[in-house]
Coordinates of C-alpha atoms in Angstrom, one line a residue:
Chain A
M1 CA 136.1 143.8 63.4
K2 CA 138.4 146.5 64.7
N3 CA 134.9 148.1 66.3
D4 CA 134.1 145.0 67.9
D5 CA 137.7 144.9 69.7
Y6 CA 137.2 147.9 71.0
L7 CA 133.6 147.2 72.1
W8 CA 135.2 144.2 73.3
N9 CA 138.0 145.2 75.6
G10 CA 138.7 148.5 74.7
S11 CA 141.8 147.8 72.3
G12 CA 142.4 148.8 68.8
E13 CA 141.0 151.6 66.9
V14 CA 138.6 153.7 69.5
D15 CA 135.1 154.0 67.9
E16 CA 133.8 157.5 68.6
E17 CA 130.6 156.6 69.0
I18 CA 131.3 154.1 71.7
E19 CA 133.7 156.2 73.3
R20 CA 130.9 159.4 73.3
L21 CA 128.5 157.0 74.8
E22 CA 130.8 155.9 77.6
Q23 CA 131.7 159.5 78.5
T24 CA 127.9 160.3 78.6
L25 CA 126.6 157.3 80.3
A26 CA 129.7 157.4 82.9
S27 CA 127.9 160.1 85.0
L28 CA 125.3 157.2 85.9
R29 CA 128.4 154.6 86.9
F30 CA 128.7 153.0 90.3
K31 CA 129.7 155.0 93.1
A32 CA 131.4 152.8 95.9
Q33 CA 129.9 153.5 99.3
P34 CA 130.5 152.1 102.7
L35 CA 129.1 148.8 103.0
P36 CA 127.3 148.4 106.8
L37 CA 127.6 144.9 107.7
P38 CA 126.1 143.1 110.8
A39 CA 128.2 141.7 113.2
A40 CA 127.4 137.8 112.0
P41 CA 125.1 136.7 109.2
T42 CA 121.4 136.9 110.5
R43 CA 119.6 133.8 109.1
R44 CA 116.1 134.4 108.9
V45 CA 113.9 131.8 110.4
N46 CA 111.6 129.9 107.8
I47 CA 108.0 130.4 109.0
R48 CA 106.8 127.8 106.8
F49 CA 109.3 125.6 108.3
L50 CA 108.8 126.7 111.9
A51 CA 104.7 126.3 111.2
A52 CA 105.4 122.7 109.8
A53 CA 107.2 121.7 112.7
A54 CA 104.9 123.2 115.4
A55 CA 102.2 121.4 113.6
V56 CA 104.1 118.0 113.5
V57 CA 105.0 118.8 117.5
M58 CA 101.1 119.4 118.0
A59 CA 100.0 116.2 116.3
L60 CA 102.5 114.1 118.1
A61 CA 101.4 115.5 121.1
G62 CA 97.7 114.9 120.5
L63 CA 98.4 111.4 119.6
W64 CA 100.5 111.2 122.8
I65 CA 97.3 112.3 124.8
Y66 CA 95.0 110.0 122.8
L67 CA 96.8 106.7 123.3
G68 CA 97.7 107.8 126.8
S69 CA 93.7 108.3 127.5
R70 CA 93.4 105.0 125.9
A71 CA 96.0 102.9 127.9
P72 CA 94.9 101.2 130.9
R73 CA 96.3 103.1 134.2
S74 CA 98.8 101.1 135.7
A75 CA 98.5 99.8 139.3
P76 CA 100.9 101.8 141.0
Q77 CA 98.7 105.0 139.6
I78 CA 95.9 103.5 141.3
A79 CA 97.3 102.7 144.4
S80 CA 98.9 106.0 144.4
Q81 CA 95.6 107.8 143.9
P82 CA 94.3 110.3 146.3
P83 CA 91.2 109.2 148.4
L84 CA 88.1 108.2 146.3
P85 CA 85.1 110.5 147.1
V86 CA 82.2 108.7 148.4
E87 CA 79.7 107.9 145.4
P88 CA 76.4 109.6 145.7
Q89 CA 74.9 106.3 146.0
S90 CA 76.8 105.8 149.3
Q91 CA 75.7 109.3 150.6
K92 CA 72.5 108.2 150.0
G93 CA 72.9 105.1 152.0
A94 CA 74.7 106.9 154.8
S95 CA 71.5 109.4 154.9
D96 CA 69.2 106.8 155.5
Q97 CA 70.5 106.7 158.5
A98 CA 68.1 109.3 160.0
T99 CA 67.7 107.6 163.5
V100 CA 71.5 107.2 164.3
Q101 CA 72.2 109.7 166.7
S102 CA 73.6 113.2 166.3
N103 CA 77.2 111.8 167.4
G104 CA 77.1 108.9 165.2
E105 CA 76.5 111.3 162.3
K106 CA 79.2 113.8 163.0
E107 CA 81.6 110.7 162.7
R108 CA 80.4 109.7 159.6
R109 CA 80.4 113.2 157.8
A110 CA 84.1 113.5 159.5
F111 CA 84.9 110.2 157.6
V112 CA 83.4 111.0 154.3
A113 CA 85.0 114.1 154.1
K114 CA 88.8 113.5 155.4
P115 CA 91.1 111.4 153.2
R116 CA 91.2 107.6 154.1
R117 CA 93.8 105.7 155.7
K118 CA 96.5 104.2 153.6
A119 CA 95.2 100.9 152.5
S120 CA 96.8 97.8 153.4
P121 CA 99.5 96.2 151.4
R122 CA 96.7 93.4 150.7
I123 CA 94.3 96.0 149.4
V124 CA 96.9 97.3 147.2
E125 CA 97.8 94.0 145.6
S126 CA 93.9 93.4 145.2
S127 CA 93.8 96.8 143.3
E128 CA 96.5 95.6 141.0
A129 CA 94.2 93.2 139.7
L130 CA 91.3 95.4 139.1
T131 CA 92.7 97.5 136.3
A132 CA 90.8 98.6 133.4
A133 CA 92.6 95.9 131.0
A134 CA 92.3 93.2 133.5
P135 CA 88.7 92.9 134.7
A136 CA 88.4 91.4 138.4
S137 CA 88.3 87.6 138.2
P138 CA 84.9 86.1 139.7
L139 CA 87.4 84.5 142.4
E140 CA 88.4 87.8 143.3
I141 CA 84.9 89.3 143.8
G142 CA 83.7 85.9 145.6
R143 CA 86.5 86.4 148.3
H144 CA 85.3 89.9 148.6
I145 CA 82.0 89.3 149.1
E146 CA 82.6 86.2 151.4
S147 CA 84.7 88.5 153.4
A148 CA 81.9 91.2 153.5
Q149 CA 79.5 88.3 154.2
L150 CA 81.6 87.2 157.3
L151 CA 81.8 91.0 158.5
L152 CA 77.9 91.4 158.3
R153 CA 77.1 88.5 160.3
A154 CA 79.7 89.2 162.7
V155 CA 78.1 92.6 163.4
K156 CA 74.6 91.5 163.4
N157 CA 75.7 88.6 166.2
I158 CA 76.9 91.3 168.3
S159 CA 75.1 91.0 171.6
E160 CA 72.7 94.0 172.7
D161 CA 73.1 93.1 175.9
E162 CA 76.3 94.3 176.8
P163 CA 76.4 98.1 177.5
A164 CA 79.5 98.8 175.1
V165 CA 81.0 96.7 173.0
D166 CA 84.2 97.1 171.4
V167 CA 83.8 97.1 167.3
S168 CA 87.5 98.8 166.4
Y169 CA 88.2 95.5 164.4
E170 CA 84.8 95.6 162.8
R171 CA 85.7 99.2 162.1
G172 CA 88.7 98.7 160.2
R173 CA 87.8 95.6 158.4
S174 CA 84.9 97.4 157.1
R175 CA 87.1 100.5 156.1
L176 CA 89.3 98.1 154.2
L177 CA 86.6 96.1 152.5
L178 CA 84.7 99.5 151.5
Q179 CA 87.8 100.5 149.4
Q180 CA 88.3 97.2 147.8
N181 CA 84.2 97.3 147.3
I182 CA 84.7 100.8 145.3
L183 CA 87.5 99.4 143.2
L184 CA 85.6 96.4 142.3
R185 CA 82.2 98.1 141.8
R186 CA 83.8 100.5 139.4
N187 CA 85.5 97.9 137.4
A188 CA 82.1 96.1 137.3
E189 CA 80.5 99.1 135.8
A190 CA 83.2 99.7 133.2
R191 CA 82.6 96.1 132.2
G192 CA 79.1 96.5 131.9
N193 CA 78.6 93.5 134.4
L194 CA 75.5 95.1 136.1
P195 CA 74.6 92.1 138.5
I196 CA 78.1 92.6 140.2
S197 CA 78.0 96.2 140.3
E198 CA 74.2 96.3 141.9
T199 CA 75.3 93.7 144.6
L200 CA 78.5 95.7 145.7
G201 CA 76.6 99.0 145.1
A202 CA 73.9 97.3 147.7
L203 CA 77.0 96.5 150.0
E204 CA 78.5 99.7 150.1
P205 CA 76.3 101.5 152.6
F206 CA 76.4 98.9 155.0
L207 CA 80.4 99.1 154.8
L208 CA 80.2 102.7 155.1
D209 CA 78.0 102.5 158.4
I210 CA 80.4 99.9 160.0
A211 CA 83.3 101.9 159.3
N212 CA 82.0 104.8 160.7
L213 CA 80.9 103.6 163.8
R214 CA 82.7 104.8 167.2
E215 CA 85.1 102.4 168.7
K216 CA 82.4 101.8 171.2
P217 CA 78.9 102.3 169.7
S218 CA 75.8 102.9 171.7
R219 CA 73.0 100.2 171.6
G220 CA 71.0 102.3 169.6
E221 CA 73.5 102.8 166.9
M222 CA 74.0 99.2 166.9
S223 CA 70.4 98.6 166.6
V224 CA 69.9 100.4 163.5
I225 CA 72.7 98.9 161.6
K226 CA 71.4 95.4 162.6
Q227 CA 67.8 96.0 161.7
R228 CA 68.8 97.5 158.0
I229 CA 70.9 94.4 157.6
E230 CA 67.9 92.3 158.2
K231 CA 65.5 94.4 156.5
K232 CA 67.5 95.0 153.2
E233 CA 68.7 90.9 153.7
I234 CA 72.0 91.9 152.3
I235 CA 73.6 88.6 153.7
A236 CA 71.3 86.6 151.9
T237 CA 71.9 88.4 148.4
L238 CA 75.9 88.3 149.1
Q239 CA 75.4 84.5 150.2
V240 CA 73.5 83.7 146.8
Y241 CA 76.2 85.4 144.8
S242 CA 79.0 83.4 146.9
T243 CA 76.9 80.1 146.0
V244 CA 76.9 81.3 142.3
S245 CA 80.7 81.8 141.8
I246 CA 81.5 78.7 144.0
L247 CA 79.3 76.7 141.5
N248 CA 80.8 78.6 138.6
Chain B
M1 CA 141.5 130.7 59.5
N2 CA 143.0 134.4 58.9
A3 CA 145.1 136.5 61.6
M4 CA 142.1 138.6 62.7
E5 CA 140.5 135.5 63.7
A6 CA 143.5 134.1 65.6
T7 CA 143.9 136.8 67.5
G8 CA 140.4 137.1 68.5
D9 CA 140.4 133.3 69.8
L10 CA 143.9 134.2 71.5
I11 CA 142.2 137.0 73.6
I12 CA 139.2 134.8 74.5
L13 CA 141.7 132.0 75.6
V14 CA 143.7 134.7 77.5
G15 CA 140.4 136.0 79.2
Q16 CA 139.2 132.6 80.1
A17 CA 142.4 131.8 81.7
Q18 CA 142.3 135.2 83.7
Q19 CA 138.5 134.5 84.3
R20 CA 139.5 131.3 86.1
S21 CA 142.4 132.9 88.3
R22 CA 140.0 135.7 89.1
A23 CA 137.2 133.1 90.2
S24 CA 140.0 131.5 92.2
D25 CA 140.7 134.5 94.2
S26 CA 137.0 135.3 94.6
G27 CA 136.7 131.7 95.8
Q28 CA 138.9 132.1 98.6
L29 CA 137.4 135.4 99.6
V30 CA 134.1 133.9 99.7
E31 CA 135.7 131.2 101.9
A32 CA 137.2 133.7 104.1
A33 CA 133.8 135.6 104.4
R34 CA 132.2 132.5 105.6
T35 CA 134.1 132.2 108.4
G36 CA 133.3 135.9 109.4
D37 CA 136.0 137.8 107.9
H38 CA 134.5 141.3 106.9
D39 CA 137.3 142.5 105.2
A40 CA 137.1 139.4 102.8
F41 CA 133.3 140.3 102.1
R42 CA 134.1 143.9 101.4
R43 CA 136.9 142.9 98.9
L44 CA 134.1 140.6 97.0
Y45 CA 131.7 143.9 97.4
D46 CA 134.7 146.4 95.8
L47 CA 134.9 143.5 93.1
Y48 CA 131.4 142.9 92.5
A49 CA 129.4 146.3 93.4
P50 CA 130.1 147.7 89.6
M51 CA 128.2 144.5 88.2
V52 CA 125.4 144.6 90.8
H53 CA 125.0 148.2 89.9
G54 CA 124.8 147.3 86.5
I55 CA 122.6 145.0 86.7
L56 CA 120.1 147.0 88.7
L57 CA 120.4 150.0 86.7
A58 CA 119.1 148.0 83.7
R59 CA 115.9 147.0 85.6
A60 CA 115.2 149.3 88.4
P61 CA 114.7 153.3 88.7
Q62 CA 118.1 154.8 88.4
W63 CA 117.6 156.6 92.2
E64 CA 116.9 153.3 94.0
V65 CA 119.8 151.5 92.5
A66 CA 122.1 152.5 95.3
D67 CA 119.8 151.4 98.1
L68 CA 119.3 148.1 95.8
V69 CA 123.0 147.4 95.9
Q70 CA 123.1 147.6 99.5
D71 CA 120.3 145.1 99.9
V72 CA 122.1 142.8 97.4
F73 CA 125.2 142.4 99.3
L74 CA 123.7 142.3 102.5
T75 CA 121.2 139.4 101.3
A76 CA 124.4 137.7 99.8
F77 CA 126.0 138.3 103.3
N78 CA 123.5 136.8 105.1
R79 CA 123.1 133.9 102.8
L80 CA 126.4 133.1 101.9
H81 CA 126.5 129.6 103.9
T82 CA 123.8 128.6 101.1
L83 CA 126.3 129.0 98.2
R84 CA 127.4 125.4 97.6
D85 CA 130.3 126.6 94.9
R86 CA 132.4 129.1 96.3
E87 CA 133.9 129.7 92.7
A88 CA 130.3 130.9 91.5
F89 CA 129.9 133.5 93.6
G90 CA 129.4 135.9 90.6
G91 CA 126.6 134.1 89.0
W92 CA 125.1 134.0 92.4
I93 CA 125.1 137.4 93.5
A94 CA 124.0 138.3 89.7
M95 CA 120.9 136.1 90.2
I96 CA 120.3 137.7 93.6
A97 CA 120.6 141.3 91.8
R98 CA 118.1 140.2 89.2
N99 CA 115.7 138.9 91.6
R100 CA 115.8 141.9 93.9
A101 CA 115.1 144.2 91.0
M102 CA 112.2 141.8 90.0
D103 CA 111.1 141.9 93.7
F104 CA 111.0 146.0 93.7
H105 CA 109.1 146.3 90.5
R106 CA 106.5 143.6 92.2
R107 CA 106.1 145.9 95.5
S108 CA 106.2 149.1 93.8
R109 CA 103.0 148.5 92.1
Q110 CA 101.1 148.7 95.1
T111 CA 102.5 152.4 95.7
E112 CA 102.9 155.4 93.5
E113 CA 105.5 155.2 91.4
I114 CA 107.5 157.9 90.0
T115 CA 108.1 157.7 86.5
E116 CA 111.6 157.9 85.0
E117 CA 110.6 160.9 83.1
M118 CA 109.8 163.2 86.1
A119 CA 113.0 162.4 87.2
V120 CA 114.5 163.2 83.8
E121 CA 112.6 166.6 83.8
Q122 CA 114.8 167.6 87.2
N123 CA 118.0 167.1 85.5
T124 CA 119.8 169.0 82.8
G125 CA 122.6 168.7 80.3
S126 CA 124.9 165.8 80.2
E127 CA 123.1 163.8 83.0
A128 CA 119.6 164.3 81.6
E129 CA 121.2 162.9 78.3
A130 CA 122.7 159.9 80.1
R131 CA 119.5 159.2 81.2
R132 CA 117.4 159.2 78.0
I133 CA 120.2 157.2 76.5
L134 CA 119.6 154.8 79.3
E135 CA 116.1 154.5 78.8
V136 CA 116.9 153.8 75.2
I137 CA 119.2 151.0 76.1
R138 CA 116.6 149.5 78.8
R139 CA 114.2 149.0 75.7
L140 CA 116.3 146.6 74.1
P141 CA 116.2 143.0 74.6
E142 CA 117.1 142.0 78.7
A143 CA 120.4 139.9 77.5
Y144 CA 121.7 143.0 75.6
T145 CA 120.7 145.8 77.9
E146 CA 122.4 144.0 80.9
T147 CA 125.7 143.4 78.6
L148 CA 125.6 146.8 77.4
V149 CA 124.9 148.9 80.6
L150 CA 128.0 146.7 82.0
R151 CA 130.0 147.9 79.2
L152 CA 129.1 151.3 78.5
V153 CA 127.9 152.6 81.8
E154 CA 130.0 150.8 84.5
G155 CA 133.2 150.7 82.3
M156 CA 133.5 147.2 82.1
T157 CA 135.8 145.1 79.4
G158 CA 133.7 142.1 77.9
P159 CA 136.2 139.4 79.9
E160 CA 135.3 141.3 82.9
I161 CA 131.5 140.9 82.2
A162 CA 132.1 137.4 81.6
E163 CA 134.2 136.7 84.8
R164 CA 131.8 138.7 86.9
T165 CA 128.4 137.4 85.8
G166 CA 129.5 133.8 84.8
L167 CA 128.6 133.7 81.4
T168 CA 131.1 132.6 78.7
P169 CA 133.3 135.2 77.1
A170 CA 131.4 134.1 73.5
S171 CA 128.0 134.8 74.5
V172 CA 129.2 138.2 76.1
R173 CA 130.8 139.4 72.9
V174 CA 128.0 138.1 70.6
N175 CA 125.6 140.2 73.1
L176 CA 127.6 143.2 72.9
H177 CA 128.0 143.1 69.0
R178 CA 124.2 142.4 68.4
G179 CA 123.2 144.9 71.4
M180 CA 125.4 147.8 69.9
K181 CA 124.2 147.1 66.7
L182 CA 120.5 147.7 68.0
L183 CA 121.5 150.6 70.1
R184 CA 123.2 152.7 67.1
E185 CA 119.8 152.0 65.3
K186 CA 117.8 153.4 68.2
L187 CA 119.7 156.4 68.7
H188 CA 120.2 157.4 65.4
G189 CA 116.4 156.9 65.1
E190 CA 115.6 159.0 68.2
G191 CA 118.2 161.6 67.3
L192 CA 120.3 160.9 70.0
A193 CA 123.4 159.8 68.0

């Protein structure tokens, strides 16, 4: 027991063997050295935690983008969109006007290239109903087609006897209808409503031609448009749709 | 109960009381070190560095131990905020030291390792004998190795070992007794006694 006491706490009778071991092994004892400490604890960043956090953020961002792409675009977004480019179909219709005089063509190109004028409040209100979530109502389409029909009739009835007729009103009206026509056609395409889409697509070149007229076009320019209206029977087509929509 | 057993129990009780008192002191130092008091942490270093040195010496090559001690204390300094029970600093830093030694061996497998024998050849006299005895101690079961190194190399008493490592005094006493018995047998067997 006395040996254990010495081993335990150095008290009691000295165990010579333990004492010899202590003396020999003392050369390996800890020798104090200055401990350099950083100014503040440097907490290691947990890489796994960071990776997991980044993955969660990316997943949330992806979900947000996905949901955003699925959600309908709000009406103010549509109203504040930059001017829509003219559809190839429209350009094709415009290019059909090969016989139009060179001045008229220049003006048309200029209209296609430059931004359209700001839509009137009425058009913006109409466009609010044309969101992808809310399909355009038949009544809305019917009113538009009726307006377009009246415009085409007015243009067709312009007398060719007069040397230079002022068509600024018809031109302005056509621009508004053209913008609304594009929205309605796209809406119909998105909904898979082919008859309306085709009807509005057929109407669009005429609205474009009228919108591109000069304030006082020549007889030749007016004649070409009137001939095309008759040849394509666009008024009759629009009238049929109006009748159908009224009956519905 | 005879007089000697009663004396032994009394010593253990006194040791336990001292252990609680010292742990409380360490707790205050830990609290101060957490607030950025470098002097408090250096005081903890003074108190616990011999124990950390002993734990490492029982496991790692002797020439690496000094650097490993610094590593352990720097790790402890940076992770002090993770220590929940400030009174358990001794057991906590002992665990960091054991893990650091294991980590050292894991990494050193990938590099060319200088054997302890190669180092021993470069030394003569008492230091060489010390290394040979240390090698014998290292071959003992781990629980005995650590306790014997702390007692015979670092010169700590049984109660100090218990207080620093967080072990119970009874466990330390048993480890010392059985470990010493085994060590005597090995030393006599190898002619180092």
